[in-house]
GROMACS .gro file of C-alpha atoms in nm:
model
  467
    1MET     CA    1  -0.861   0.170  -0.751
    2LYS     CA    2  -0.926   0.393  -1.064
    3LYS     CA    3  -1.283   0.473  -1.139
    4ARG     CA    4  -1.481   0.228  -1.378
    5SER     CA    5   1.538  -1.278   0.193
    6VAL     CA    6   1.562  -1.563   0.241
    7LYS     CA    7   1.505  -1.752   0.568
    8VAL     CA    8   1.302  -1.444   0.704
    9LEU     CA    9   1.068  -1.512   0.381
   10LEU     CA   10   0.945  -1.813   0.556
   11ILE     CA   11   0.715  -1.553   0.724
   12ALA     CA   12   0.533  -1.545   0.374
   13GLY     CA   13   0.497  -1.943   0.386
   14LEU     CA   14   0.789  -1.993   0.173
   15THR     CA   15   1.174  -2.043   0.178
   16ILE     CA   16   1.419  -1.870  -0.028
   17LEU     CA   17   1.793  -1.985  -0.010
   18SER     CA   18   2.094  -1.836  -0.159
   19ALA     CA   19   2.479  -1.794  -0.105
   20GLY     CA   20   2.742  -1.557  -0.232
   21TRP     CA   21   2.531  -1.331  -0.460
   22ALA     CA   22   2.232  -1.125  -0.469
   23THR     CA   23   1.933  -1.087  -0.727
   24ALA     CA   24   1.559  -1.048  -0.708
   25GLN     CA   25   1.278  -1.231  -0.804
   26TRP     CA   26   0.872  -1.307  -0.776
   27THR     CA   27   0.752  -1.550  -0.561
   28PRO     CA   28   0.407  -1.646  -0.435
   29PHE     CA   29   0.306  -1.467  -0.103
   30SER     CA   30   0.041  -1.717   0.007
   31THR     CA   31  -0.155  -2.028  -0.110
   32GLY     CA   32  -0.527  -2.039  -0.162
   33ALA     CA   33  -0.742  -1.843  -0.377
   34THR     CA   34  -0.813  -1.473  -0.367
   35ASN     CA   35  -1.135  -1.386  -0.557
   36GLY     CA   36  -1.100  -1.023  -0.617
   37PHE     CA   37  -0.886  -0.704  -0.662
   38ILE     CA   38  -0.634  -0.630  -0.379
   39VAL     CA   39  -0.669  -0.219  -0.390
   40GLU     CA   40  -0.425  -0.143  -0.086
   41PHE     CA   41  -0.202  -0.272   0.157
   42ALA     CA   42  -0.105  -0.095   0.472
   43GLU     CA   43   0.082  -0.137   0.800
   44HIS     CA   44  -0.087  -0.088   1.137
   45GLU     CA   45   0.063  -0.202   1.484
   46GLY     CA   46   0.340  -0.436   1.310
   47SER     CA   47   0.095  -0.620   1.082
   48VAL     CA   48   0.014  -0.592   0.702
   49TYR     CA   49  -0.348  -0.517   0.629
   50ALA     CA   50  -0.515  -0.561   0.276
   51CYS     CA   51  -0.823  -0.435   0.126
   52GLY     CA   52  -1.038  -0.433  -0.185
   53PHE     CA   53  -1.272  -0.607  -0.394
   54PHE     CA   54  -1.231  -0.978  -0.230
   55THR     CA   55  -1.448  -1.163  -0.015
   56ARG     CA   56  -1.199  -1.442  -0.002
   57ILE     CA   57  -0.796  -1.402   0.024
   58GLY     CA   58  -0.565  -1.646   0.053
   59GLY     CA   59  -0.818  -1.923   0.079
   60VAL     CA   60  -0.961  -1.729   0.401
   61GLN     CA   61  -1.296  -1.581   0.414
   62ALA     CA   62  -1.278  -1.201   0.496
   63ASN     CA   63  -1.524  -0.943   0.386
   64HIS     CA   64  -1.322  -0.679   0.171
   65ILE     CA   65  -1.059  -0.646   0.442
   66ALA     CA   66  -0.786  -0.890   0.593
   67ARG     CA   67  -0.497  -0.922   0.822
   68TRP     CA   68  -0.185  -1.105   0.786
   69ASN     CA   69  -0.077  -1.265   1.090
   70GLY     CA   70   0.247  -1.406   0.980
   71ALA     CA   71   0.152  -1.730   0.842
   72THR     CA   72  -0.215  -1.692   0.722
   73TRP     CA   73  -0.461  -1.411   0.642
   74GLU     CA   74  -0.773  -1.350   0.890
   75PRO     CA   75  -1.066  -1.180   0.869
   76VAL     CA   76  -1.082  -0.820   1.059
   77GLY     CA   77  -1.400  -0.855   1.261
   78GLY     CA   78  -1.685  -0.875   1.041
   79GLY     CA   79  -1.526  -0.688   0.743
   80LEU     CA   80  -1.657  -0.404   0.566
   81PRO     CA   81  -1.976  -0.365   0.413
   82ASP     CA   82  -1.842  -0.258   0.088
   83GLU     CA   83  -1.501  -0.277  -0.122
   84GLY     CA   84  -1.231  -0.107   0.064
   85HIS     CA   85  -0.999   0.148  -0.109
   86SER     CA   86  -0.746   0.332   0.126
   87MET     CA   87  -0.631   0.252   0.472
   88LEU     CA   88  -0.423   0.455   0.712
   89SER     CA   89  -0.295   0.396   1.075
   90PHE     CA   90  -0.387   0.724   1.275
   91GLN     CA   91  -0.394   0.768   1.656
   92GLY     CA   92  -0.385   0.410   1.744
   93ALA     CA   93  -0.654   0.292   1.494
   94LEU     CA   94  -0.684   0.176   1.148
   95HIS     CA   95  -0.884   0.406   0.928
   96VAL     CA   96  -1.047   0.272   0.589
   97ALA     CA   97  -1.195   0.461   0.325
   98LYS     CA   98  -1.458   0.232   0.138
   99TYR     CA   99  -1.667   0.248  -0.170
  100GLU     CA  100  -2.031   0.308  -0.163
  101TRP     CA  101  -2.257   0.208  -0.424
  102ASN     CA  102  -2.598   0.368  -0.308
  103ALA     CA  103  -2.750   0.714  -0.256
  104ASP     CA  104  -2.721   0.668   0.101
  105SER     CA  105  -2.464   0.804   0.324
  106ASN     CA  106  -2.092   0.648   0.332
  107TYR     CA  107  -1.892   0.642   0.631
  108LEU     CA  108  -1.526   0.655   0.718
  109PHE     CA  109  -1.465   0.335   0.918
  110ARG     CA  110  -1.219   0.277   1.212
  111TRP     CA  111  -1.101  -0.048   1.326
  112ASN     CA  112  -1.002  -0.047   1.707
  113SER     CA  113  -0.777  -0.346   1.710
  114GLY     CA  114  -0.737  -0.326   2.099
  115ILE     CA  115  -1.086  -0.413   2.175
  116SER     CA  116  -1.136  -0.591   1.803
  117THR     CA  117  -1.451  -0.360   1.725
  118TRP     CA  118  -1.541  -0.145   1.416
  119SER     CA  119  -1.682   0.198   1.448
  120ARG     CA  120  -1.771   0.492   1.224
  121LEU     CA  121  -1.598   0.831   1.249
  122GLY     CA  122  -1.811   1.126   1.223
  123SER     CA  123  -2.128   1.201   1.026
  124GLY     CA  124  -2.230   1.050   0.697
  125PHE     CA  125  -2.097   1.144   0.341
  126TYR     CA  126  -2.327   1.219   0.064
  127LEU     CA  127  -2.319   1.327  -0.296
  128THR     CA  128  -2.623   1.517  -0.383
  129THR     CA  129  -2.608   1.400  -0.738
  130ALA     CA  130  -2.553   1.051  -0.669
  131GLU     CA  131  -2.717   0.780  -0.911
  132PRO     CA  132  -2.727   0.428  -0.736
  133GLY     CA  133  -2.603   0.127  -0.927
  134PHE     CA  134  -2.396   0.355  -1.148
  135SER     CA  135  -2.028   0.256  -1.124
  136SER     CA  136  -1.948   0.576  -0.990
  137ASN     CA  137  -2.119   0.899  -0.919
  138THR     CA  138  -2.202   0.747  -0.562
  139PRO     CA  139  -2.043   0.887  -0.240
  140SER     CA  140  -1.721   0.667  -0.230
  141LEU     CA  141  -1.419   0.771  -0.016
  142TYR     CA  142  -1.071   0.732  -0.178
  143ALA     CA  143  -0.787   0.861   0.023
  144LEU     CA  144  -0.665   0.921   0.343
  145ALA     CA  145  -0.382   1.141   0.489
  146GLU     CA  146  -0.259   1.298   0.811
  147TYR     CA  147  -0.179   1.653   0.768
  148GLU     CA  148  -0.071   1.891   1.074
  149GLY     CA  149  -0.189   1.631   1.306
  150GLN     CA  150  -0.528   1.587   1.151
  151LEU     CA  151  -0.672   1.302   0.963
  152ILE     CA  152  -0.774   1.415   0.607
  153VAL     CA  153  -1.033   1.237   0.392
  154ALA     CA  154  -1.069   1.275   0.009
  155GLY     CA  155  -1.350   1.147  -0.220
  156GLU     CA  156  -1.663   1.178  -0.421
  157PHE     CA  157  -1.891   1.381  -0.174
  158ASP     CA  158  -2.020   1.737  -0.153
  159ARG     CA  159  -2.190   1.697   0.198
  160ILE     CA  160  -2.121   1.550   0.530
  161GLY     CA  161  -2.410   1.531   0.767
  162ALA     CA  162  -2.594   1.885   0.725
  163ASP     CA  163  -2.286   2.059   0.621
  164THR     CA  164  -2.171   2.127   0.281
  165ILE     CA  165  -1.811   1.999   0.203
  166SER     CA  166  -1.717   1.928  -0.103
  167GLY     CA  167  -1.418   1.651  -0.193
  168ILE     CA  168  -1.203   1.690   0.101
  169ALA     CA  169  -1.234   1.705   0.465
  170ALA     CA  170  -1.047   1.742   0.806
  171TRP     CA  171  -1.141   1.570   1.133
  172ASN     CA  172  -1.097   1.829   1.406
  173GLY     CA  173  -1.134   1.558   1.669
  174VAL     CA  174  -1.518   1.625   1.684
  175LYS     CA  175  -1.653   1.668   1.333
  176TRP     CA  176  -1.554   1.684   0.993
  177GLU     CA  177  -1.463   2.030   0.831
  178PRO     CA  178  -1.386   2.160   0.500
  179LEU     CA  179  -1.047   2.278   0.350
  180ALA     CA  180  -1.179   2.590   0.221
  181LYS     CA  181  -1.433   2.541  -0.053
  182GLY     CA  182  -1.296   2.203  -0.171
  183PHE     CA  183  -1.317   2.075  -0.507
  184ALA     CA  184  -1.563   2.117  -0.798
  185GLY     CA  185  -1.612   2.034  -1.163
  186TYR     CA  186  -1.398   1.791  -1.349
  187ILE     CA  187  -1.139   1.774  -1.621
  188GLU     CA  188  -1.290   1.848  -1.965
  189GLY     CA  189  -1.267   1.527  -2.197
  190GLY     CA  190  -1.314   1.292  -1.908
  191PRO     CA  191  -1.585   1.156  -1.711
  192GLU     CA  192  -1.814   1.413  -1.579
  193ILE     CA  193  -1.771   1.335  -1.211
  194MET     CA  194  -1.555   1.506  -0.958
  195TYR     CA  195  -1.328   1.301  -0.736
  196PRO     CA  196  -1.008   1.372  -0.563
  197HIS     CA  197  -0.824   1.022  -0.578
  198SER     CA  198  -0.477   1.041  -0.380
  199MET     CA  199  -0.290   1.255  -0.149
  200VAL     CA  200   0.065   1.314  -0.036
  201VAL     CA  201   0.241   1.562   0.221
  202HIS     CA  202   0.557   1.736   0.168
  203GLU     CA  203   0.750   2.029   0.310
  204GLY     CA  204   0.445   2.177   0.471
  205TRP     CA  205   0.199   2.116   0.158
  206LEU     CA  206  -0.090   1.884   0.128
  207TYR     CA  207  -0.116   1.765  -0.239
  208ALA     CA  208  -0.430   1.630  -0.366
  209ALA     CA  209  -0.471   1.479  -0.705
  210GLY     CA  210  -0.772   1.352  -0.903
  211ASN     CA  211  -1.030   1.453  -1.137
  212PHE     CA  212  -1.139   1.797  -1.038
  213LYS     CA  213  -1.137   2.137  -1.207
  214THR     CA  214  -1.111   2.362  -0.929
  215ALA     CA  215  -0.991   2.358  -0.570
  216GLY     CA  216  -1.090   2.654  -0.370
  217GLU     CA  217  -1.224   2.813  -0.693
  218VAL     CA  218  -0.874   2.815  -0.832
  219GLU     CA  219  -0.849   2.643  -1.178
  220VAL     CA  220  -0.610   2.332  -1.132
  221ASN     CA  221  -0.699   2.070  -1.339
  222GLY     CA  222  -0.649   1.759  -1.143
  223ILE     CA  223  -0.381   1.835  -0.918
  224ALA     CA  224  -0.377   2.132  -0.612
  225ARG     CA  225  -0.166   2.173  -0.305
  226TRP     CA  226  -0.287   2.325   0.028
  227ASN     CA  227  -0.101   2.531   0.258
  228GLY     CA  228  -0.342   2.537   0.575
  229SER     CA  229  -0.551   2.819   0.438
  230LEU     CA  230  -0.523   2.824   0.047
  231TRP     CA  231  -0.545   2.597  -0.225
  232GLU     CA  232  -0.297   2.667  -0.521
  233ALA     CA  233  -0.249   2.504  -0.868
  234VAL     CA  234   0.046   2.293  -0.949
  235GLY     CA  235   0.154   2.408  -1.277
  236ALA     CA  236  -0.080   2.363  -1.569
  237GLY     CA  237  -0.232   2.040  -1.418
  238PHE     CA  238  -0.328   1.756  -1.661
  239ASN     CA  239  -0.580   1.666  -1.949
  240GLY     CA  240  -0.690   1.358  -1.755
  241ALA     CA  241  -0.742   1.215  -1.407
  242VAL     CA  242  -0.468   1.174  -1.195
  243TYR     CA  243  -0.499   0.838  -0.972
  244GLY     CA  244  -0.158   0.856  -0.773
  245ILE     CA  245   0.090   1.110  -0.670
  246GLU     CA  246   0.430   1.052  -0.456
  247ILE     CA  247   0.719   1.228  -0.322
  248HIS     CA  248   1.074   1.043  -0.429
  249ASN     CA  249   1.393   1.170  -0.361
  250GLY     CA  250   1.251   1.507  -0.266
  251GLU     CA  251   1.055   1.516  -0.595
  252LEU     CA  252   0.673   1.497  -0.676
  253TYR     CA  253   0.570   1.239  -0.953
  254ALA     CA  254   0.212   1.171  -1.080
  255GLY     CA  255   0.059   0.898  -1.255
  256GLY     CA  256  -0.297   0.847  -1.396
  257ALA     CA  257  -0.497   0.863  -1.736
  258PHE     CA  258  -0.325   1.178  -1.874
  259THR     CA  259  -0.138   1.244  -2.204
  260GLN     CA  260  -0.067   1.586  -2.138
  261SER     CA  261   0.029   1.905  -1.940
  262GLY     CA  262   0.004   2.208  -2.118
  263GLU     CA  263   0.189   2.182  -2.425
  264ASN     CA  264   0.414   1.891  -2.299
  265GLU     CA  265   0.345   1.553  -2.403
  266LEU     CA  266   0.346   1.273  -2.134
  267GLY     CA  267   0.290   0.914  -2.122
  268PHE     CA  268   0.052   0.864  -1.818
  269ILE     CA  269   0.326   0.948  -1.583
  270ALA     CA  270   0.501   1.279  -1.495
  271LYS     CA  271   0.739   1.458  -1.289
  272TRP     CA  272   0.712   1.813  -1.137
  273ASN     CA  273   1.030   2.008  -1.196
  274GLY     CA  274   0.920   2.306  -1.018
  275SER     CA  275   0.775   2.491  -1.285
  276GLU     CA  276   0.603   2.238  -1.517
  277TRP     CA  277   0.530   1.872  -1.525
  278ILE     CA  278   0.744   1.657  -1.766
  279ASN     CA  279   0.802   1.324  -1.882
  280PRO     CA  280   1.038   1.131  -1.673
  281GLY     CA  281   1.175   0.898  -1.931
  282ILE     CA  282   0.893   0.629  -1.948
  283THR     CA  283   0.571   0.585  -2.147
  284ILE     CA  284   0.319   0.327  -2.092
  285ASP     CA  285   0.039   0.151  -2.300
  286TYR     CA  286  -0.136  -0.151  -2.369
  287ALA     CA  287  -0.042  -0.334  -2.692
  288SER     CA  288  -0.412  -0.325  -2.795
  289THR     CA  289  -0.707  -0.151  -2.640
  290PRO     CA  290  -0.949  -0.164  -2.436
  291PRO     CA  291  -0.833  -0.195  -2.179
  292PHE     CA  292  -0.684   0.159  -2.187
  293PRO     CA  293  -0.347   0.203  -1.994
  294PHE     CA  294  -0.324   0.387  -1.657
  295ALA     CA  295  -0.088   0.432  -1.363
  296HIS     CA  296  -0.263   0.418  -1.035
  297THR     CA  297   0.004   0.394  -0.740
  298LEU     CA  298   0.321   0.546  -0.706
  299ARG     CA  299   0.528   0.435  -0.384
  300SER     CA  300   0.894   0.542  -0.313
  301ILE     CA  301   1.028   0.232  -0.111
  302ASN     CA  302   1.417   0.181  -0.025
  303GLY     CA  303   1.542   0.432  -0.280
  304SER     CA  304   1.311   0.312  -0.567
  305LEU     CA  305   1.006   0.467  -0.713
  306TYR     CA  306   0.725   0.193  -0.802
  307VAL     CA  307   0.472   0.259  -1.062
  308LEU     CA  308   0.148   0.016  -1.058
  309GLY     CA  309  -0.145   0.037  -1.277
  310GLY     CA  310  -0.275  -0.121  -1.600
  311PHE     CA  311  -0.015  -0.149  -1.890
  312ASP     CA  312   0.175  -0.423  -2.090
  313GLN     CA  313   0.406  -0.173  -2.278
  314CYS     CA  314   0.677   0.042  -2.155
  315THR     CA  315   0.904   0.265  -2.368
  316ASP     CA  316   1.201   0.455  -2.214
  317ALA     CA  317   1.324   0.817  -2.340
  318ASN     CA  318   1.540   0.649  -2.586
  319GLY     CA  319   1.261   0.469  -2.742
  320ASN     CA  320   1.338   0.128  -2.620
  321ASP     CA  321   1.099  -0.108  -2.520
  322ILE     CA  322   1.113  -0.252  -2.156
  323PRO     CA  323   0.915  -0.606  -2.116
  324CYS     CA  324   0.673  -0.525  -1.841
  325GLY     CA  325   0.323  -0.579  -1.696
  326GLY     CA  326   0.128  -0.355  -1.446
  327ILE     CA  327   0.448  -0.267  -1.263
  328LEU     CA  328   0.777  -0.065  -1.286
  329ALA     CA  329   1.040   0.022  -1.083
  330PHE     CA  330   1.277   0.367  -1.119
  331ASP     CA  331   1.602   0.417  -0.968
  332GLY     CA  332   1.643   0.768  -1.036
  333GLU     CA  333   1.848   0.716  -1.381
  334ASN     CA  334   1.683   0.367  -1.549
  335TRP     CA  335   1.328   0.221  -1.541
  336ASP     CA  336   1.295  -0.151  -1.462
  337GLY     CA  337   1.023  -0.409  -1.583
  338MET     CA  338   1.113  -0.616  -1.273
  339ASP     CA  339   1.149  -0.945  -1.473
  340GLY     CA  340   0.830  -0.870  -1.708
  341GLY     CA  341   0.607  -0.797  -1.414
  342LEU     CA  342   0.273  -0.914  -1.381
  343ALA     CA  343   0.003  -1.075  -1.608
  344GLY     CA  344  -0.280  -0.833  -1.484
  345GLU     CA  345  -0.324  -0.509  -1.303
  346ALA     CA  346  -0.182  -0.378  -0.975
  347GLU     CA  347  -0.268  -0.103  -0.744
  348ALA     CA  348  -0.122  -0.228  -0.380
  349ILE     CA  349   0.240  -0.231  -0.265
  350ILE     CA  350   0.409  -0.223   0.090
  351PRO     CA  351   0.748  -0.290   0.192
  352TYR     CA  352   0.792  -0.654   0.334
  353GLY     CA  353   1.120  -0.773   0.471
  354GLU     CA  354   1.397  -0.704   0.218
  355GLY     CA  355   1.154  -0.668  -0.039
  356ILE     CA  356   0.795  -0.571  -0.143
  357LEU     CA  357   0.454  -0.714  -0.125
  358VAL     CA  358   0.242  -0.622  -0.443
  359GLY     CA  359  -0.143  -0.678  -0.486
  360GLY     CA  360  -0.423  -0.648  -0.744
  361PHE     CA  361  -0.560  -0.856  -1.007
  362PHE     CA  362  -0.314  -1.093  -1.167
  363ASN     CA  363  -0.249  -1.466  -1.205
  364GLN     CA  364   0.106  -1.468  -1.267
  365ALA     CA  365   0.442  -1.265  -1.172
  366GLY     CA  366   0.736  -1.292  -1.375
  367GLY     CA  367   0.605  -1.614  -1.501
  368VAL     CA  368   0.522  -1.752  -1.184
  369ASN     CA  369   0.149  -1.847  -1.070
  370VAL     CA  370   0.027  -1.631  -0.788
  371ASN     CA  371  -0.322  -1.551  -0.667
  372ASN     CA  372  -0.334  -1.164  -0.690
  373MET     CA  373  -0.046  -1.108  -0.461
  374ALA     CA  374   0.346  -1.162  -0.519
  375LEU     CA  375   0.670  -1.078  -0.345
  376TRP     CA  376   0.953  -0.920  -0.509
  377GLY     CA  377   1.244  -1.008  -0.268
  378VAL     CA  378   1.598  -0.952  -0.270
  379LEU     CA  379   1.819  -1.247  -0.171
  380SER     CA  380   2.098  -1.102   0.029
  381SER     CA  381   2.470  -1.242   0.017
  382THR     CA  382   2.461  -1.196   0.401
  383ILE     CA  383   2.260  -1.495   0.449
  384HIS     CA  384   2.397  -1.844   0.369
  385THR     CA  385   2.271  -2.195   0.327
  386ASP     CA  386   2.324  -2.388   0.617
  387ALA     CA  387   2.236  -2.703   0.799
  388GLU     CA  388   1.885  -2.719   0.984
  389ILE     CA  389   1.975  -2.751   1.359
  390ASP     CA  390   1.753  -2.851   1.634
  391VAL     CA  391   1.663  -2.568   1.877
  392GLN     CA  392   1.335  -2.553   2.127
  393VAL     CA  393   1.191  -2.220   2.244
  394PHE     CA  394   0.994  -2.190   2.561
  395PRO     CA  395   0.772  -2.059   2.711
  396ASN     CA  396   0.569  -2.020   2.370
  397PRO     CA  397   0.336  -1.823   2.356
  398VAL     CA  398   0.572  -1.578   2.550
  399GLN     CA  399   0.505  -1.255   2.741
  400GLU     CA  400   0.825  -1.116   2.827
  401ALA     CA  401   1.116  -1.372   2.818
  402LEU     CA  402   1.204  -1.642   2.579
  403TYR     CA  403   1.436  -1.924   2.632
  404LEU     CA  404   1.618  -2.136   2.412
  405GLU     CA  405   1.747  -2.494   2.435
  406LEU     CA  406   2.056  -2.545   2.197
  407PRO     CA  407   2.188  -2.863   2.057
  408ALA     CA  408   2.428  -3.049   2.291
  409GLY     CA  409   2.770  -2.908   2.285
  410VAL     CA  410   2.664  -2.578   2.180
  411ALA     CA  411   2.713  -2.291   2.421
  412ASP     CA  412   2.608  -1.977   2.275
  413CYS     CA  413   2.436  -1.858   1.920
  414GLU     CA  414   2.345  -1.536   1.724
  415TYR     CA  415   1.952  -1.473   1.665
  416VAL     CA  416   1.733  -1.246   1.515
  417LEU     CA  417   1.354  -1.188   1.582
  418TYR     CA  418   1.153  -1.065   1.276
  419ASP     CA  419   0.810  -0.920   1.322
  420ALA     CA  420   0.533  -1.006   1.069
  421MET     CA  421   0.644  -0.740   0.831
  422GLY     CA  422   0.970  -0.906   0.830
  423GLN     CA  423   1.153  -0.647   1.015
  424PRO     CA  424   1.404  -0.715   1.285
  425VAL     CA  425   1.285  -0.622   1.640
  426ARG     CA  426   1.561  -0.818   1.856
  427GLU     CA  427   1.884  -0.913   1.790
  428GLY     CA  428   2.240  -1.013   1.933
  429ARG     CA  429   2.427  -1.296   2.107
  430HIS     CA  430   2.252  -1.573   2.324
  431SER     CA  431   2.410  -1.819   2.566
  432ARG     CA  432   2.251  -2.098   2.759
  433HIS     CA  433   2.005  -2.000   3.065
  434ARG     CA  434   2.010  -1.624   2.959
  435PRO     CA  435   1.668  -1.511   2.824
  436ILE     CA  436   1.563  -1.306   2.521
  437SER     CA  437   1.347  -1.016   2.623
  438THR     CA  438   1.008  -0.965   2.445
  439LYS     CA  439   0.889  -0.700   2.691
  440GLY     CA  440   0.752  -0.419   2.506
  441LEU     CA  441   0.659  -0.608   2.189
  442ALA     CA  442   0.295  -0.597   2.046
  443ALA     CA  443   0.105  -0.903   2.055
  444GLY     CA  444   0.119  -1.138   1.767
  445MET     CA  445   0.336  -1.368   1.574
  446TYR     CA  446   0.702  -1.340   1.510
  447TRP     CA  447   0.995  -1.568   1.352
  448LEU     CA  448   1.315  -1.629   1.546
  449GLN     CA  449   1.612  -1.707   1.354
  450VAL     CA  450   1.897  -1.900   1.550
  451ARG     CA  451   2.243  -1.917   1.405
  452THR     CA  452   2.520  -2.140   1.544
  453GLY     CA  453   2.857  -2.257   1.410
  454THR     CA  454   2.694  -2.565   1.278
  455GLY     CA  455   2.362  -2.447   1.138
  456VAL     CA  456   2.059  -2.241   1.142
  457ALA     CA  457   1.709  -2.284   1.268
  458MET     CA  458   1.379  -2.075   1.217
  459LYS     CA  459   1.112  -2.100   1.494
  460LYS     CA  460   0.783  -1.933   1.516
  461VAL     CA  461   0.720  -1.761   1.836
  462MET     CA  462   0.359  -1.610   1.953
  463VAL     CA  463   0.397  -1.311   2.176
  464GLY     CA  464   0.066  -1.252   2.393
  465LYS     CA  465  -0.018  -0.968   2.588
  466ALA     CA  466   0.122  -0.922   2.919
  467GLU     CA  467  -0.121  -0.998   3.213
   0.00000   0.00000   0.00000
């Protein structure tokens, strides 16, 4: 966060039916109140996790982090002591970077789902200039990445344990170590705070972006790249903080609170053309300020680049206004406001089934009432409306083999087993008395779609751990 399908969609607690056409629309993801900003979604062991400024999500009490079990949100142990900002599944554990509001040390937290235990990775992170109670200038952690087999963390710190490490560090399996001299300073005209905010890996380079003047003593102005031994600038950088970076179709994009790079005018979103930062054909804004516009999160998903942040006005390269709010999609040629977008700000996004799940702080999506999260789903013409049929599944919970009891007179069927992310994990044809193997599947909730010549059924299946 900046400073300051159809039957399978039953997984989200709703049914969307369509026949003979394809479209996209906003729908609620879950019921129940969510009382704070959702900052990040991440996938870990086949489940969706959310973190942010909430203590209740989808009507469920959860301290700043929660797991979607396929039907409802559930707490992750005792949760986090402070608001979560970034998550990464790495070497079998979910790692979480969080905010810290005190001068005392912050830690990178690790959820060991196999034993349902939280632990802290390495020594504490400190900021020697911390101002407790201030909205920033405390040792918050913002970004996580995997680079060359190591876990990388970035944030607002200048010391880890007793070691001087500024803004970015790598976990060597035993302790945190620096990447050269790290980051220092801040972009002139912005907040007088050094903080890297986003990272992405591409073609052997680790890119990092945020609000910093130098990287390894090289002037970079908010964005730099690391080749494993040295930092270097990426063009002229920017005149404001960079909140998000992403690789889309092999090209680097950035978003933030900037309006210029060198002599090039920008509208809070930029594209690197190999030699300079240029406007990718879109400018965002607010109709009135404050609040001030920003692009926070950029994600490349299924051929589209999504930009999330705070804005309610969007203008393309031809001067055309695009109805928008907090989110945009780019297909490589055109920018899409996604049915008017959101009534509020967004920062979290993740693929879900045939669409995307979006989170933030908004109460409507495309005019539909929601609770800080919503699905943008694609209704596929390959799924048709059919009559519901009576199918029994057993045993349930299941460990290694699932059996079906089909309606009288039905000898076989087609089936698809979906995980909690809406992704198919088993599919094929089934005949009476033959099992469907669930061996090797992670424990958790799944959905089984069964289709015969007379109708369709969707059944919830719980897969347990093999004894």
